[in-house]
Amino acid sequence: MSRIATATFFRCVTIACFAITGAVDAAPAVPTWSLLPQPAKVSPAGSGAVEIADGAVVSVRGVERQQLQSIAQRFAQRVADTNGLNLRMATTSAARPAITFEVNPNADITDDAGYRITVNNDGILVTARTPRGAFYGSVTLWQLLTPPGWAHGAPVEVADGVIDDHPRFAWRALLLDSGRHYQSVADIKKLIDWMSLNKLNVLLWHVTEDQGWRLEIPKYPELTKVGACRKAVGLDSELTGSTDLPYCGFYTEADARDIVRYAAERYVDVVPEIDLPGHSQAAIAAYPSLGVTGKRPSVWTEWGVSPWLLKPDEKTLQFVDDVLDEVMQLFPSRYISIGGDEADKQQWNASPEVRAQMHKLGLSNMDQLQSWFTNQVAAHLIQHGRTPVGWDDELVAGATLPASEVVMSWHGNDNERVALAAIKQGHDVVMTPQESLYFDHYQSDLPDEWAGPPPAATLRQAYDTVVIPNGASAIEAQRIIGVQGGLWTEQMPTFAHDQHAVFPRIAAMSELGWSPPSAHDWNGFLQRMPAELARYRALGIDYADSAFAPVFHVTAAAHGAFQIELSNQVAFGTIRYTTDGSEPTNQSTPYGRSLTLPINAILRAATFAPDGFELAAPRVQVLDETTLLSRESSALATCSNQPSSRLDGSRSAQGPRPVYSVDIGNACWLWPQAPLDGIKHVQMTVEHVTWRFGDEAANAVVRHKTSAAGEFEIHADSCTGPLIASLPLERAMQAKGQMQLEANVATPAGAGVRNVCVFVTGDPRDGQWALARMAFSK
């Protein structure tokens, strides 16, 4: 097996010093490549490998040398930061390089973003037609140097062979919502770094919202003076430090230029989104004349769909043109997003002036009026050489969009019907279905899963996203230009939450956007995930391990013992466990079949990859007299049979922040088949959460109170069955954070195993009650 030894240098009198030697080894098996996204074509040689060790020399050649040098230097820095190998940039032509980057415009490479990596006795050569292709080649080469089981600072063997690669789609995007919650420039740069290493090339930057206008527009200073701040309602007060301090944040023109420059160096195009005519309450708060009523609303503190729309007249269109002129100065992207989603037209419908304008234009409904408005805005962008981008909502309503507009299709239900309609109308389409690629949705039903809206969007669902609508012809399918993940931040107040939501689901999406359809292989993807997660960890990404985390299923066994079955969401990896109080390691006992453990045992379990990498951190199951008599809210069903939301609770002084499973507006939970025999007492851990759920208010379920503050009621059999306990809320109303309620239980005759319904009386719009845990006792 050929090797390149890069740590040994020979000093010679009459010849130049070389950092490469050739040797033949008879031993170990050829290392395998573990790459993500999977390249278009891989051709391993079957034998031979190149060893890259500390001191290996990296050189560049060909055209566009300055950009290529920067790419090579960032590659070397990335290698040093993650796996600890210090590569040297070539300073003279005398040193024979171990790694060479070459840009050759005439190279036989598919696509300007494509590249070829050749590994053989001459070392490793990355060839591309453009610096962009060389950058993507550098990402793949970094992955080759961080294979499964790599050790920090240890030499790495790269198997001989050839990789020919290029992207499937031109648009591989992540949407970042900075309107609901603001991220620092430094954190946005981190996100750009990390998404570029997943070969994503578009950051759709959502910078205007009902809850905040985040981009400085000097011609309209009130947009950020007024529109960038809102009252610190609910958990926002934890971010500001007080309910008296507003939640504020915006990006200056200098910030925007800095982010655009930084992204361009990593071949990421920043596409700004100025959402119109809806999601504009913050703009109207700054300039009330932009609205229909003439009144000044506050910058919105709720989540959902606000009724405050921009007034569809010439004065507002002039404001929009002025804003877009400044946006186009800041963002050189070919694309500008103008939104167009979730435009609640109740104020338009109620306005005689707007109705008169609709009739004057010969339009029959408000959706057509929105289409007229959008066409005016789009025409201004097209006049300046830009391509408008927007959401698919008007197509859902049966209206039309400007012919040139790129449609982001988020209504993935009904077999991608809306996306199919868009491509049949001649639009280019970006697939971003909320059901699988909205990364704000929670990822599992684990008790410790982070906050997010329903339904769950799992790693597998992200990977299996349909990117070509059913019924599209081969010609029509060419209108699908890419995929996009959505990071909406209503329930993501911190960058830690952003990371948890995006990673590792971004890996699934990156393969959808980059790899050819023939490479789509869920099992192969799982096999490549351990190395990818190890890279995330080395980069400092706080990713979610939800897909791999152990799940405990506990039932009663004979003689007071417990039977426990362990599993995880993706059925991948080895679950290892301990019962002696120690943390599980990759040497702990592997789980094979159900366990039987005595009362008062503590079971700890974690998941490991074949190479010993920890795929999921340890989870703990305590087995005591309360185990079968208690439930976390995540283990309870909703009374509406709808999937629950997961809401953050107030940060506690000790322990992690609580997360609750709640059907917003309907504080009602079901415990099927609860063991009620001999039950005498119940304890509930609850919290009163600030109501800020906007359009959920219309469907709120109000239940009759028997006391001024209301109560939790527990009923047997059904929600109208026998009342077995009532827990008054008067004390809990005054509490900050979690509160424990206790009551005696009037067990119904012949209790046995019965369904249990738990609900809160009163109006949830006065404050949403959340249930953390309920526990019966005898």
PDB file of N, CA, C and O in Angstrom, residues 55 60 184 229 256 339 343 369 389 392 423-424 517 546 568 655 668 681 736 738-739 761 770:
ATOM      1  N   GLY A  55       2.627  18.465   9.223  1.00  0.00           N
ATOM      2  CA  GLY A  55       3.673  19.020   8.383  1.00  0.00           C
ATOM      3  C   GLY A  55       3.459  18.825   6.903  1.00  0.00           C
ATOM      4  O   GLY A  55       4.280  19.294   6.100  1.00  0.00           O
ATOM      5  N   VAL A  60      -0.919  25.454  -4.350  1.00  0.00           N
ATOM      6  CA  VAL A  60      -1.957  25.828  -5.304  1.00  0.00           C
ATOM      7  C   VAL A  60      -1.304  26.088  -6.649  1.00  0.00           C
ATOM      8  O   VAL A  60      -0.125  26.450  -6.735  1.00  0.00           O
ATOM      9  N   SER A 184     -26.622  37.554  16.777  1.00  0.00           N
ATOM     10  CA  SER A 184     -25.483  38.453  16.623  1.00  0.00           C
ATOM     11  C   SER A 184     -24.802  38.210  15.279  1.00  0.00           C
ATOM     12  O   SER A 184     -24.936  37.134  14.672  1.00  0.00           O
ATOM     13  N   CYS A 229     -37.611  47.266  18.202  1.00  0.00           N
ATOM     14  CA  CYS A 229     -37.788  46.992  19.630  1.00  0.00           C
ATOM     15  C   CYS A 229     -39.230  46.585  19.912  1.00  0.00           C
ATOM     16  O   CYS A 229     -40.171  47.143  19.340  1.00  0.00           O
ATOM     17  N   ALA A 256     -24.568  44.393   7.553  1.00  0.00           N
ATOM     18  CA  ALA A 256     -25.065  43.651   6.396  1.00  0.00           C
ATOM     19  C   ALA A 256     -23.948  43.435   5.376  1.00  0.00           C
ATOM     20  O   ALA A 256     -23.781  42.325   4.838  1.00  0.00           O
ATOM     21  N   GLY A 339     -41.436  37.898   0.043  1.00  0.00           N
ATOM     22  CA  GLY A 339     -42.362  37.219   0.952  1.00  0.00           C
ATOM     23  C   GLY A 339     -43.702  36.905   0.306  1.00  0.00           C
ATOM     24  O   GLY A 339     -43.814  36.097  -0.599  1.00  0.00           O
ATOM     25  N   ALA A 343     -50.932  36.633   4.518  1.00  0.00           N
ATOM     26  CA  ALA A 343     -51.494  37.982   4.526  1.00  0.00           C
ATOM     27  C   ALA A 343     -52.957  37.916   4.945  1.00  0.00           C
ATOM     28  O   ALA A 343     -53.841  37.638   4.125  1.00  0.00           O
ATOM     29  N   LEU A 369     -55.991  41.531  -5.367  1.00  0.00           N
ATOM     30  CA  LEU A 369     -55.360  42.808  -5.033  1.00  0.00           C
ATOM     31  C   LEU A 369     -53.939  42.585  -4.524  1.00  0.00           C
ATOM     32  O   LEU A 369     -53.020  43.353  -4.868  1.00  0.00           O
ATOM     33  N   VAL A 389     -38.349  36.646  -5.448  1.00  0.00           N
ATOM     34  CA  VAL A 389     -38.616  35.351  -4.831  1.00  0.00           C
ATOM     35  C   VAL A 389     -39.756  35.558  -3.848  1.00  0.00           C
ATOM     36  O   VAL A 389     -39.841  36.608  -3.201  1.00  0.00           O
ATOM     37  N   ASP A 392     -45.578  30.564  -1.615  1.00  0.00           N
ATOM     38  CA  ASP A 392     -46.592  29.996  -2.502  1.00  0.00           C
ATOM     39  C   ASP A 392     -48.024  30.308  -2.089  1.00  0.00           C
ATOM     40  O   ASP A 392     -48.968  29.802  -2.690  1.00  0.00           O
ATOM     41  N   ILE A 423     -44.909  24.948 -10.958  1.00  0.00           N
ATOM     42  CA  ILE A 423     -44.050  24.635 -12.102  1.00  0.00           C
ATOM     43  C   ILE A 423     -44.865  24.547 -13.393  1.00  0.00           C
ATOM     44  O   ILE A 423     -44.356  24.891 -14.472  1.00  0.00           O
ATOM     45  N   LYS A 424     -46.120  24.135 -13.286  1.00  0.00           N
ATOM     46  CA  LYS A 424     -46.963  24.095 -14.486  1.00  0.00           C
ATOM     47  C   LYS A 424     -47.282  25.497 -14.979  1.00  0.00           C
ATOM     48  O   LYS A 424     -47.560  25.705 -16.172  1.00  0.00           O
ATOM     49  N   PRO A 517     -30.085  11.642  -7.385  1.00  0.00           N
ATOM     50  CA  PRO A 517     -31.148  10.778  -6.838  1.00  0.00           C
ATOM     51  C   PRO A 517     -30.681   9.341  -6.623  1.00  0.00           C
ATOM     52  O   PRO A 517     -31.141   8.676  -5.686  1.00  0.00           O
ATOM     53  N   SER A 546     -31.262  13.762  19.193  1.00  0.00           N
ATOM     54  CA  SER A 546     -32.592  13.178  19.385  1.00  0.00           C
ATOM     55  C   SER A 546     -32.812  11.892  18.604  1.00  0.00           C
ATOM     56  O   SER A 546     -33.437  10.945  19.104  1.00  0.00           O
ATOM     57  N   ASN A 568     -34.183   3.382  19.775  1.00  0.00           N
ATOM     58  CA  ASN A 568     -34.045   4.784  19.400  1.00  0.00           C
ATOM     59  C   ASN A 568     -34.783   5.041  18.096  1.00  0.00           C
ATOM     60  O   ASN A 568     -35.241   4.105  17.424  1.00  0.00           O
ATOM     61  N   GLY A 655     -30.723  23.077  37.335  1.00  0.00           N
ATOM     62  CA  GLY A 655     -31.214  22.122  36.360  1.00  0.00           C
ATOM     63  C   GLY A 655     -31.543  22.768  35.028  1.00  0.00           C
ATOM     64  O   GLY A 655     -31.484  24.000  34.874  1.00  0.00           O
ATOM     65  N   CYS A 668     -55.542  20.483  28.003  1.00  0.00           N
ATOM     66  CA  CYS A 668     -56.218  19.222  28.307  1.00  0.00           C
ATOM     67  C   CYS A 668     -55.329  18.072  27.866  1.00  0.00           C
ATOM     68  O   CYS A 668     -54.827  18.074  26.728  1.00  0.00           O
ATOM     69  N   HIS A 681     -53.598   9.826  46.272  1.00  0.00           N
ATOM     70  CA  HIS A 681     -53.021  11.180  46.261  1.00  0.00           C
ATOM     71  C   HIS A 681     -52.472  11.467  44.862  1.00  0.00           C
ATOM     72  O   HIS A 681     -52.061  10.555  44.134  1.00  0.00           O
ATOM     73  N   LYS A 736     -43.702  32.253  40.189  1.00  0.00           N
ATOM     74  CA  LYS A 736     -42.850  32.414  39.011  1.00  0.00           C
ATOM     75  C   LYS A 736     -42.176  31.085  38.735  1.00  0.00           C
ATOM     76  O   LYS A 736     -41.525  30.520  39.605  1.00  0.00           O
ATOM     77  N   GLN A 738     -42.078  27.021  37.907  1.00  0.00           N
ATOM     78  CA  GLN A 738     -42.863  25.833  38.233  1.00  0.00           C
ATOM     79  C   GLN A 738     -43.440  25.899  39.644  1.00  0.00           C
ATOM     80  O   GLN A 738     -42.867  26.513  40.541  1.00  0.00           O
ATOM     81  N   MET A 739     -44.574  25.224  39.768  1.00  0.00           N
ATOM     82  CA  MET A 739     -45.265  25.161  41.050  1.00  0.00           C
ATOM     83  C   MET A 739     -45.806  23.744  41.216  1.00  0.00           C
ATOM     84  O   MET A 739     -46.249  23.124  40.251  1.00  0.00           O
ATOM     85  N   THR A 761     -59.486  24.629  33.972  1.00  0.00           N
ATOM     86  CA  THR A 761     -60.667  25.457  33.751  1.00  0.00           C
ATOM     87  C   THR A 761     -60.235  26.902  33.485  1.00  0.00           C
ATOM     88  O   THR A 761     -59.107  27.298  33.739  1.00  0.00           O
ATOM     89  N   ALA A 770     -49.329  24.999  31.618  1.00  0.00           N
ATOM     90  CA  ALA A 770     -48.519  23.885  31.121  1.00  0.00           C
ATOM     91  C   ALA A 770     -48.338  22.873  32.237  1.00  0.00           C
ATOM     92  O   ALA A 770     -48.161  23.236  33.403  1.00  0.00           O
TER      93      ALA A 770
END
